[in-house]
PDB file of C-alpha atoms in Angstrom:
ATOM      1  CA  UNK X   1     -43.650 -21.853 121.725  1.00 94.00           C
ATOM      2  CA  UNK X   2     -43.269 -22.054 117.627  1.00 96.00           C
ATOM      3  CA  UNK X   3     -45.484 -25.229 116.821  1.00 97.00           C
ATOM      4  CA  UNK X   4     -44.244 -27.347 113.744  1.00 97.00           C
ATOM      5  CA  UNK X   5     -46.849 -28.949 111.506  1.00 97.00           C
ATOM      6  CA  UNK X   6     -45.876 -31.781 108.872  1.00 97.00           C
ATOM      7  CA  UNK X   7     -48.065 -32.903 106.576  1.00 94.00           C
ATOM      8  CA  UNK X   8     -49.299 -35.661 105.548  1.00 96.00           C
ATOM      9  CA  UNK X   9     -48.325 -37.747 108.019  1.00 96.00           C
ATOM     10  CA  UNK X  10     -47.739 -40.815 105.693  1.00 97.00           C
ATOM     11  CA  UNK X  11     -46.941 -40.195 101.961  1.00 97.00           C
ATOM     12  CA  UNK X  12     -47.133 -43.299  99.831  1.00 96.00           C
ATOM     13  CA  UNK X  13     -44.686 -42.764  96.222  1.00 96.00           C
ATOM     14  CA  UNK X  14     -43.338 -44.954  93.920  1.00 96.00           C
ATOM     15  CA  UNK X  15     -39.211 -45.423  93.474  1.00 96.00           C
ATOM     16  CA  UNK X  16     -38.016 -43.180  91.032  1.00 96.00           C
ATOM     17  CA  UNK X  17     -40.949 -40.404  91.148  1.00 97.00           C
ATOM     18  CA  UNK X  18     -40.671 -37.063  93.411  1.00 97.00           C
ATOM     19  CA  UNK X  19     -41.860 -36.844  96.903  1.00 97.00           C
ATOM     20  CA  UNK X  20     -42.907 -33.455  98.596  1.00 98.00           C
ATOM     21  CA  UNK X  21     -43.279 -32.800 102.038  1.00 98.00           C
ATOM     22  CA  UNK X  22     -44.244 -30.074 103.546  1.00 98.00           C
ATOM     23  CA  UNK X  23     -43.837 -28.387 107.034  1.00 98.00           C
ATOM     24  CA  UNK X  24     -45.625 -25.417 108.662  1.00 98.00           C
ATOM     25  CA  UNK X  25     -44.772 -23.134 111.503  1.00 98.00           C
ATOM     26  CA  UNK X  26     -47.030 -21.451 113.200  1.00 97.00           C
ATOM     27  CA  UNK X  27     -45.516 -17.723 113.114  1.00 97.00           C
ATOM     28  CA  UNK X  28     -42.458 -17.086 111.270  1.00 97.00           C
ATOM     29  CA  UNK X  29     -39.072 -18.699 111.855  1.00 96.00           C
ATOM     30  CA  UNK X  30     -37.726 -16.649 109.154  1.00 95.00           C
ATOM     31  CA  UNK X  31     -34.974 -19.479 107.332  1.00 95.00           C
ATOM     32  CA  UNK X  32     -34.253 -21.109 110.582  1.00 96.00           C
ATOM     33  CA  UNK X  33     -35.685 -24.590 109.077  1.00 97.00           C
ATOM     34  CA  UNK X  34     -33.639 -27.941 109.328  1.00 97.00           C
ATOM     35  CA  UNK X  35     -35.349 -30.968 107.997  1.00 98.00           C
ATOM     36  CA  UNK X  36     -33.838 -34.358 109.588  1.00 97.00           C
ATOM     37  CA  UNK X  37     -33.924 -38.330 108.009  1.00 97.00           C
ATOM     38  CA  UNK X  38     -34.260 -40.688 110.346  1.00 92.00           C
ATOM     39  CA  UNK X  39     -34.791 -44.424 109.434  1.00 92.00           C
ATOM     40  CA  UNK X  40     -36.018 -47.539 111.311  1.00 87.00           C
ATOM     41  CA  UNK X  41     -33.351 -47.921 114.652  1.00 85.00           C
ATOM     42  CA  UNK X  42     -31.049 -45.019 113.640  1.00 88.00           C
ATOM     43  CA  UNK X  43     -30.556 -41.587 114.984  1.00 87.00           C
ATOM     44  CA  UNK X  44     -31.951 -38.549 112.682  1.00 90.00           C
ATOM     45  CA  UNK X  45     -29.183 -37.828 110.332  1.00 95.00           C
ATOM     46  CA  UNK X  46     -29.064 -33.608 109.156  1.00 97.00           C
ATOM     47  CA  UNK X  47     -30.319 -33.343 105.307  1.00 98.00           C
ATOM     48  CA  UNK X  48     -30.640 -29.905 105.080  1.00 97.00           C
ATOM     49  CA  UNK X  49     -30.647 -26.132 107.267  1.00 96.00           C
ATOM     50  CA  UNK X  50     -30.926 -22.806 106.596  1.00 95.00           C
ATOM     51  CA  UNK X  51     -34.142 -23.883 104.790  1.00 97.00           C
ATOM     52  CA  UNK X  52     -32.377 -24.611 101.579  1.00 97.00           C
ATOM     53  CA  UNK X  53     -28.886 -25.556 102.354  1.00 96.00           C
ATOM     54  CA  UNK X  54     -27.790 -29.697 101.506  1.00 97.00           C
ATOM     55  CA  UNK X  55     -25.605 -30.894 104.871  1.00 96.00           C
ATOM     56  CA  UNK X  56     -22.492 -32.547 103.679  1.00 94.00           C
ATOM     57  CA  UNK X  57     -22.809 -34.981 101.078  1.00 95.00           C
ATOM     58  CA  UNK X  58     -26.475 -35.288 101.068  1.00 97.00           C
ATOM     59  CA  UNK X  59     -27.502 -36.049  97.265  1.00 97.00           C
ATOM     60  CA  UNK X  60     -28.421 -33.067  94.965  1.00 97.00           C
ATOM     61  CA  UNK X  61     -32.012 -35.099  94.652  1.00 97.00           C
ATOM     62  CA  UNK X  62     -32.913 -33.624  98.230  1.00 98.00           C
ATOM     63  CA  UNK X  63     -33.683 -29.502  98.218  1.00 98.00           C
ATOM     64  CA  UNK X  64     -35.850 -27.446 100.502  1.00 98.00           C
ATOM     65  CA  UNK X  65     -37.682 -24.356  99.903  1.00 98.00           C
ATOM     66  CA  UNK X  66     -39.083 -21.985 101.755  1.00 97.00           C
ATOM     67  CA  UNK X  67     -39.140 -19.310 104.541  1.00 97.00           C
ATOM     68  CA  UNK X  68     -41.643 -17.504 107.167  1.00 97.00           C
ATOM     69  CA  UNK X  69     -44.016 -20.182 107.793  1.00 98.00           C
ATOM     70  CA  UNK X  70     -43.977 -22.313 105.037  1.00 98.00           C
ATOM     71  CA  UNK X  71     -41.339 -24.802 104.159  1.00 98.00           C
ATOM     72  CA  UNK X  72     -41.065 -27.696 101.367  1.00 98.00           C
ATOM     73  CA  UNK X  73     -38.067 -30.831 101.007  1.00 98.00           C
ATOM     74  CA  UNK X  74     -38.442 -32.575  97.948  1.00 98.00           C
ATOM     75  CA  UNK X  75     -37.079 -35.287  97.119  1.00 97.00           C
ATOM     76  CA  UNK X  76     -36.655 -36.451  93.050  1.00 97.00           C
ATOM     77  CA  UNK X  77     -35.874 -39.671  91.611  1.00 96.00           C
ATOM     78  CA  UNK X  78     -36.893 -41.696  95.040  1.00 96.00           C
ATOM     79  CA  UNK X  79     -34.359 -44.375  95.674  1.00 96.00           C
ATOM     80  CA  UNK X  80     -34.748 -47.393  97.855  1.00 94.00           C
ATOM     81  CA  UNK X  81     -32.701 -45.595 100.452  1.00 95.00           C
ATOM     82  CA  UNK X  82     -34.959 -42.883 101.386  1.00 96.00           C
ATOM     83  CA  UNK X  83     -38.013 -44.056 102.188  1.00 94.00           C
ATOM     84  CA  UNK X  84     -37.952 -43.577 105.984  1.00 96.00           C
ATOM     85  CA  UNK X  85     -39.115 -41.221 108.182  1.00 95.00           C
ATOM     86  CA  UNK X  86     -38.394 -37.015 107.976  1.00 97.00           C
ATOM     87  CA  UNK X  87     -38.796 -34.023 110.670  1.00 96.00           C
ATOM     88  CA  UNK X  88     -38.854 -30.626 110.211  1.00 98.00           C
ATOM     89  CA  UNK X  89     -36.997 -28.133 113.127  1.00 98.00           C
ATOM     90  CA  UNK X  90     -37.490 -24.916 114.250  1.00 97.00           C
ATOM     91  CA  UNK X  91     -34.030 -23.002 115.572  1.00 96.00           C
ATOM     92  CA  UNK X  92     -35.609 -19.156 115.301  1.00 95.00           C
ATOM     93  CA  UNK X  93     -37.225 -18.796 118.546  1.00 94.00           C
ATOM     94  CA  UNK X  94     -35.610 -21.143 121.039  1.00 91.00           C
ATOM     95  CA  UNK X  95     -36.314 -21.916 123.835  1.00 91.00           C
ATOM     96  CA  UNK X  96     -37.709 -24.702 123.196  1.00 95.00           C
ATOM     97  CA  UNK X  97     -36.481 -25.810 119.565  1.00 96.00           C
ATOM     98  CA  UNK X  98     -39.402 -27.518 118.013  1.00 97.00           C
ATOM     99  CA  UNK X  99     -39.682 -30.322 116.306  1.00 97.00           C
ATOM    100  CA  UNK X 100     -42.294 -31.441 113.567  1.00 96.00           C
ATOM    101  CA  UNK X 101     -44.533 -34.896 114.097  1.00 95.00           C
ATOM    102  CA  UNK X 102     -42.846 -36.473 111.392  1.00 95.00           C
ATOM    103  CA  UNK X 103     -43.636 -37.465 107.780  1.00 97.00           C
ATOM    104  CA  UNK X 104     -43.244 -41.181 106.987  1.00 96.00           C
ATOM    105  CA  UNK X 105     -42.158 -41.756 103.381  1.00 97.00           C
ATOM    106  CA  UNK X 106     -43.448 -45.217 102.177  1.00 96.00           C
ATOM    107  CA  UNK X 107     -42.886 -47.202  99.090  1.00 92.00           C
ATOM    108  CA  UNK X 108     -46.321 -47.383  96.637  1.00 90.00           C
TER     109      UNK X 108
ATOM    110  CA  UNK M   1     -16.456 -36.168 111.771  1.00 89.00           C
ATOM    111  CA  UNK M   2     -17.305 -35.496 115.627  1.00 93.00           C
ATOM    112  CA  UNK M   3     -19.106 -38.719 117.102  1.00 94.00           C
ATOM    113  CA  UNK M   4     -21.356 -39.048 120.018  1.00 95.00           C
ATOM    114  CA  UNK M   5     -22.182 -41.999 122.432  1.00 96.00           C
ATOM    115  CA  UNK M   6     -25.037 -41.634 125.059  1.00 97.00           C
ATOM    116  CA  UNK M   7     -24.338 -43.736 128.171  1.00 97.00           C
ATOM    117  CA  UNK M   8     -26.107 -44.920 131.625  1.00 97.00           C
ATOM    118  CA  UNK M   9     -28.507 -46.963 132.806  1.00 97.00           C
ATOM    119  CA  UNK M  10     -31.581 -48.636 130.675  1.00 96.00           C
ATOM    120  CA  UNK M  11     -33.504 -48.999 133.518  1.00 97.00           C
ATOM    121  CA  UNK M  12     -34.902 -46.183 136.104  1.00 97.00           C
ATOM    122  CA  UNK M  13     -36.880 -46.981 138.473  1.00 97.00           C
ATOM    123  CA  UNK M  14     -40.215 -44.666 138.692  1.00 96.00           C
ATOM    124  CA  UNK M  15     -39.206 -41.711 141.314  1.00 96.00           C
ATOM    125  CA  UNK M  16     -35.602 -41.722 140.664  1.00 97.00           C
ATOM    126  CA  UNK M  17     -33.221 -39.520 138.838  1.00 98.00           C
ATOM    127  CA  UNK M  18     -32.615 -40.466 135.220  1.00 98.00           C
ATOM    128  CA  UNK M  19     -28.872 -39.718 134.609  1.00 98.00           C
ATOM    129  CA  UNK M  20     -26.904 -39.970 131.066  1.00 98.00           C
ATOM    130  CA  UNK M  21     -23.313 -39.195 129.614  1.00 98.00           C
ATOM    131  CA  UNK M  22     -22.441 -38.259 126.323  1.00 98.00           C
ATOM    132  CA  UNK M  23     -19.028 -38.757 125.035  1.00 98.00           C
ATOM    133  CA  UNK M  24     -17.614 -36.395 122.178  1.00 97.00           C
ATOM    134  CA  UNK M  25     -14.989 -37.942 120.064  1.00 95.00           C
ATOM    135  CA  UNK M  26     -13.153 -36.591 117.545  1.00 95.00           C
ATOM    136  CA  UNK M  27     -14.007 -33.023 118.267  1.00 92.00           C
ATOM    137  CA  UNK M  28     -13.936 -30.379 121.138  1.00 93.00           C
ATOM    138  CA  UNK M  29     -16.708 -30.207 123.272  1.00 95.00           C
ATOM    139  CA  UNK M  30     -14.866 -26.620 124.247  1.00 94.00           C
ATOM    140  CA  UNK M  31     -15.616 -24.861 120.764  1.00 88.00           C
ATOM    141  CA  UNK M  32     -17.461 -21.318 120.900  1.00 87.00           C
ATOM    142  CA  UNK M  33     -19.018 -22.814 117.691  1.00 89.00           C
ATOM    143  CA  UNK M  34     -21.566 -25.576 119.291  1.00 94.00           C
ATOM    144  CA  UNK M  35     -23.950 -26.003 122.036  1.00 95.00           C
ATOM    145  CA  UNK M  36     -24.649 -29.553 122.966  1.00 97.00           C
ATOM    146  CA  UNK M  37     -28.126 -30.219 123.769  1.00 97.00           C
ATOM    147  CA  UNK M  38     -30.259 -33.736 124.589  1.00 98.00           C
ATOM    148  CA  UNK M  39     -33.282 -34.697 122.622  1.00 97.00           C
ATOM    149  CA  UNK M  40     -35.780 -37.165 123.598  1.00 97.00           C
ATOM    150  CA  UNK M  41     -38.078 -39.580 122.095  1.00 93.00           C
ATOM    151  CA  UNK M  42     -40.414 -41.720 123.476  1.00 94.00           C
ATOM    152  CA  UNK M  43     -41.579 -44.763 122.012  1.00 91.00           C
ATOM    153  CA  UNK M  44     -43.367 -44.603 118.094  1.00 87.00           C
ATOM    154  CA  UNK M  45     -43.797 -39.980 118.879  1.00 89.00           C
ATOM    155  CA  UNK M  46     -41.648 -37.545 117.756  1.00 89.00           C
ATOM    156  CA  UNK M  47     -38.444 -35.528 118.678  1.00 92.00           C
ATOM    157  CA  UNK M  48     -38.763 -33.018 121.644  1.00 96.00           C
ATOM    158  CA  UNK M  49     -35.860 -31.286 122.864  1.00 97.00           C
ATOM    159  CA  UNK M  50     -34.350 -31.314 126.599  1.00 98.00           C
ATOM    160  CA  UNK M  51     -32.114 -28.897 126.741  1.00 97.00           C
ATOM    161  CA  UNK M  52     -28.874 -27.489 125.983  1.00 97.00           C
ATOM    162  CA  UNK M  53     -25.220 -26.265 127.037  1.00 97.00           C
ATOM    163  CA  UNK M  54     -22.490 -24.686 125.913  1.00 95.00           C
ATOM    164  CA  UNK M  55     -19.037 -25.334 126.915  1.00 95.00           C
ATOM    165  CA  UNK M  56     -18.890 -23.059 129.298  1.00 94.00           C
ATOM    166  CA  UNK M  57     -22.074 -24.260 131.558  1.00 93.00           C
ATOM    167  CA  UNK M  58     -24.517 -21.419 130.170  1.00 94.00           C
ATOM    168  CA  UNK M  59     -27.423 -23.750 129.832  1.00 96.00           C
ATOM    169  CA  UNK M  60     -30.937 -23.703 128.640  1.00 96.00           C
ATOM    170  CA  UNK M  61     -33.928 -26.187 129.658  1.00 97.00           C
ATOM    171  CA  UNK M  62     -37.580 -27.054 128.420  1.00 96.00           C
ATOM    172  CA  UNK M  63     -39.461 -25.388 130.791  1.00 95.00           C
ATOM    173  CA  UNK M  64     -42.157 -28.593 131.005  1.00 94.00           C
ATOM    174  CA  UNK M  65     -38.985 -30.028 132.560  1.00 96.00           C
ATOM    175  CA  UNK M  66     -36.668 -27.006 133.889  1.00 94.00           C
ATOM    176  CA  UNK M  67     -38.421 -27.908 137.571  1.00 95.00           C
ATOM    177  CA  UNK M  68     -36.782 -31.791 137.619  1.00 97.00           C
ATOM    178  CA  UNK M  69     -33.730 -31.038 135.003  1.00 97.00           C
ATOM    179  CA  UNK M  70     -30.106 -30.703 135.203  1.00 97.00           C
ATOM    180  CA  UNK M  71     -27.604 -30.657 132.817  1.00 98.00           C
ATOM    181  CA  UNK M  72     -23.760 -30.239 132.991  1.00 97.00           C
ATOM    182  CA  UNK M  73     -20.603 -30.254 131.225  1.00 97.00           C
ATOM    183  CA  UNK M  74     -17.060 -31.496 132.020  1.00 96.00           C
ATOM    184  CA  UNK M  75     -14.793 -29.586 128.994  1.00 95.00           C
ATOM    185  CA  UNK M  76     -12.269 -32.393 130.873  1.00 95.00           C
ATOM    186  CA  UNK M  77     -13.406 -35.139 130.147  1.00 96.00           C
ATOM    187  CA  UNK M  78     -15.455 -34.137 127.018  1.00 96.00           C
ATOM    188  CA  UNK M  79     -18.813 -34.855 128.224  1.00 97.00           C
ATOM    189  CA  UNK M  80     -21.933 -33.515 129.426  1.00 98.00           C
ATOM    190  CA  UNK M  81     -24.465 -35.002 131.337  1.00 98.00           C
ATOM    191  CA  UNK M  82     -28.264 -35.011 132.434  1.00 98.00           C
ATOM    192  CA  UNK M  83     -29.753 -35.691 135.461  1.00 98.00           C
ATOM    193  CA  UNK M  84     -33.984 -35.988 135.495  1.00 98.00           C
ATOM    194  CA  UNK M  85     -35.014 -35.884 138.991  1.00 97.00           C
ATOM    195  CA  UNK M  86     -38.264 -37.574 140.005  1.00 97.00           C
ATOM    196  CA  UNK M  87     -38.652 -40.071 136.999  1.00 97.00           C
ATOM    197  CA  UNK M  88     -42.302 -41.102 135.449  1.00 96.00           C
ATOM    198  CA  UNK M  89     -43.288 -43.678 132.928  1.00 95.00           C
ATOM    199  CA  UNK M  90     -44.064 -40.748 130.906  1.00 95.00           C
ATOM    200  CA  UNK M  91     -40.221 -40.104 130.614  1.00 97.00           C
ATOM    201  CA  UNK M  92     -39.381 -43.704 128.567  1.00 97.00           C
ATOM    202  CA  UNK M  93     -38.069 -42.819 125.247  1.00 97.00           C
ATOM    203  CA  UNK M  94     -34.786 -43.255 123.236  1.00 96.00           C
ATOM    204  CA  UNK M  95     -32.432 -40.120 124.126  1.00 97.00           C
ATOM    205  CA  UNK M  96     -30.173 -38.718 122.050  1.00 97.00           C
ATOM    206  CA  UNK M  97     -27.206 -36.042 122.900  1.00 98.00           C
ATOM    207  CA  UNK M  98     -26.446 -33.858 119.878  1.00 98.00           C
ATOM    208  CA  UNK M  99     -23.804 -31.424 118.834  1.00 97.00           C
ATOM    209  CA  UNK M 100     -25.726 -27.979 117.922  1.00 96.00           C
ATOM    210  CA  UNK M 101     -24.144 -25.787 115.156  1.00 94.00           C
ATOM    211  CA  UNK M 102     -23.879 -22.134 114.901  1.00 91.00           C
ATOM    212  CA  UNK M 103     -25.534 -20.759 111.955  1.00 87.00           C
ATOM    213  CA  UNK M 104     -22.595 -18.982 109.346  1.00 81.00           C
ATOM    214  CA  UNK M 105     -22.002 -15.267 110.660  1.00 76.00           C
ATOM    215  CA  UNK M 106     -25.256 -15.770 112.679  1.00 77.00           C
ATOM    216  CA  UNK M 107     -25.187 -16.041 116.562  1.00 79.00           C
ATOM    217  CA  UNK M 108     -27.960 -17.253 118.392  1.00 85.00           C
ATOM    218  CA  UNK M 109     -29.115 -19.545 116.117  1.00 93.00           C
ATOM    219  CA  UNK M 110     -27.787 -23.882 116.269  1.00 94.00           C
ATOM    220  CA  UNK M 111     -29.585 -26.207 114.435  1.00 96.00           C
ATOM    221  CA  UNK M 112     -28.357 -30.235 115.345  1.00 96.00           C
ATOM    222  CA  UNK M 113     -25.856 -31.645 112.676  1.00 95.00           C
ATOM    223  CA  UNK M 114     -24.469 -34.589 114.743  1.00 95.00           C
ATOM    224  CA  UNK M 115     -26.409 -37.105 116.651  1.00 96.00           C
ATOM    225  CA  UNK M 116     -25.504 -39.922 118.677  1.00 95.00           C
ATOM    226  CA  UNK M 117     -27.060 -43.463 118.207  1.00 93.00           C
ATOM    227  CA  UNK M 118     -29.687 -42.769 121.425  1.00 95.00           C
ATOM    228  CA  UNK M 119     -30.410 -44.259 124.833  1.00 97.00           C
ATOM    229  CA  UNK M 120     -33.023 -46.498 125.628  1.00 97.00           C
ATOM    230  CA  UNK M 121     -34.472 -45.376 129.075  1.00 98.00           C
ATOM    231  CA  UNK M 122     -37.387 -47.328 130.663  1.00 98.00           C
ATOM    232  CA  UNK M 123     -39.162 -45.793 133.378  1.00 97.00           C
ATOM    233  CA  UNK M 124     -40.448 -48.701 135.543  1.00 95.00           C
ATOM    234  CA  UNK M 125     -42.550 -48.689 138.737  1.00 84.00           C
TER     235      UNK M 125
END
């Protein structure tokens, strides 16, 4: 089983500087990286797979990087809206898909 | 866009089989495209995935719960379903049904790009 490691687990930034999270996988998942927004009572919504590639009419201020074992999302210009809580997911080597513990994105 | 809804019972009592619905709307549950899979999440933790099926019943399970774990499809109706024999308090959590998208020109690999809104399951004794 591929284990997922976020980190930090909280990351405190101000509205309207960058925020970078990072994810870690513990052999290589190649590009097979999704990274998922979920705020407080909703269901994670897609923001980007493939490692780089924005879902559908996610804002160009989200991008991800990486591939092997090491992945980044940043996020520029933080608005209001997207301080919540992200997960990184592993679709390489499935089964089991694995998910990351979460990075909670908090206003400074 | 395809929508989900995750139905059944809130309340399970310890011992007994946990058993939700999802509904797909506005899409075909029947597409070689998608497998449909369940994630779970229990209460302030993170996401861990169930299991998943494609349209034509080929499914795959967690193996920490393949040994209590069902899950089937009705292309009919356009629904599937899990059933988690032998319930514990240690499966309460919010569960979600998700559609699972093939990677472009890649098969074998899905990642989730629709979710539904998630179940509330408590586990009681």
């Amino acid at each position: 089983e591929i284990v997922m490691t976020q980190s930090p687990a909280t990351l405190s930034v101000s509205p309207g500087e960058r925020a970078t999270l990072s994810c870690r996988a513990s052999q290589s998942i190649n590009s097979n990286l999704a990274w998922y927004q979920q705020k407080p009572g909703q269901a994670p919504s897609l923001l980007i797979y493939d490692a780089s590639t924005r879902a559908t009419d996610v804002p160009a201020r989200f991008s991800g990087s990486g591939s092997g074992t090491e992945f980044t999302l940043t996020i520029n210009s933080l608005q209001s809206e997207d301080f919540a809580v992200y997960f990184c997911h592993q679709y390489n080597n499935w089964p089991p898909y694995t998910f990351g513990q979460g990075t909670k994105l908090e206003i400074k | 866009q395809v929508q989900l809804q995750e139905s059944g019972p809130g309340l399970v009592k310890s011992s007994e089989t946990l058993s939700l619905t999802c509904t797909v709307s506005r899409g075909s549950i029947s597409s070689s495209y998608y497998f449909w899979g369940w994630i779970r999440q229990p209460p302030g933790k993170g996401l861990e995935w169930i299991g998943s099926i494609y349209y034509n019943g080929g499914a795959y399970y967690n193996a920490s719960l393949k040994s209590r774990l069902s899950i089937s499809v009705d292309t009919s109706k356009n629904q599937f379903s899990l059933k988690l024999r032998s319930a514990t308090a240690a499966d309460t959590a919010l569960y979600y049904c998700a559609r699972q998208k093939q990677k472009t020109a890649a098969p074998g690999f899905y990642y989730f790009d629709y979710w539904g809104r998630g179940r509330l399951v408590t586990v009681s004794s």
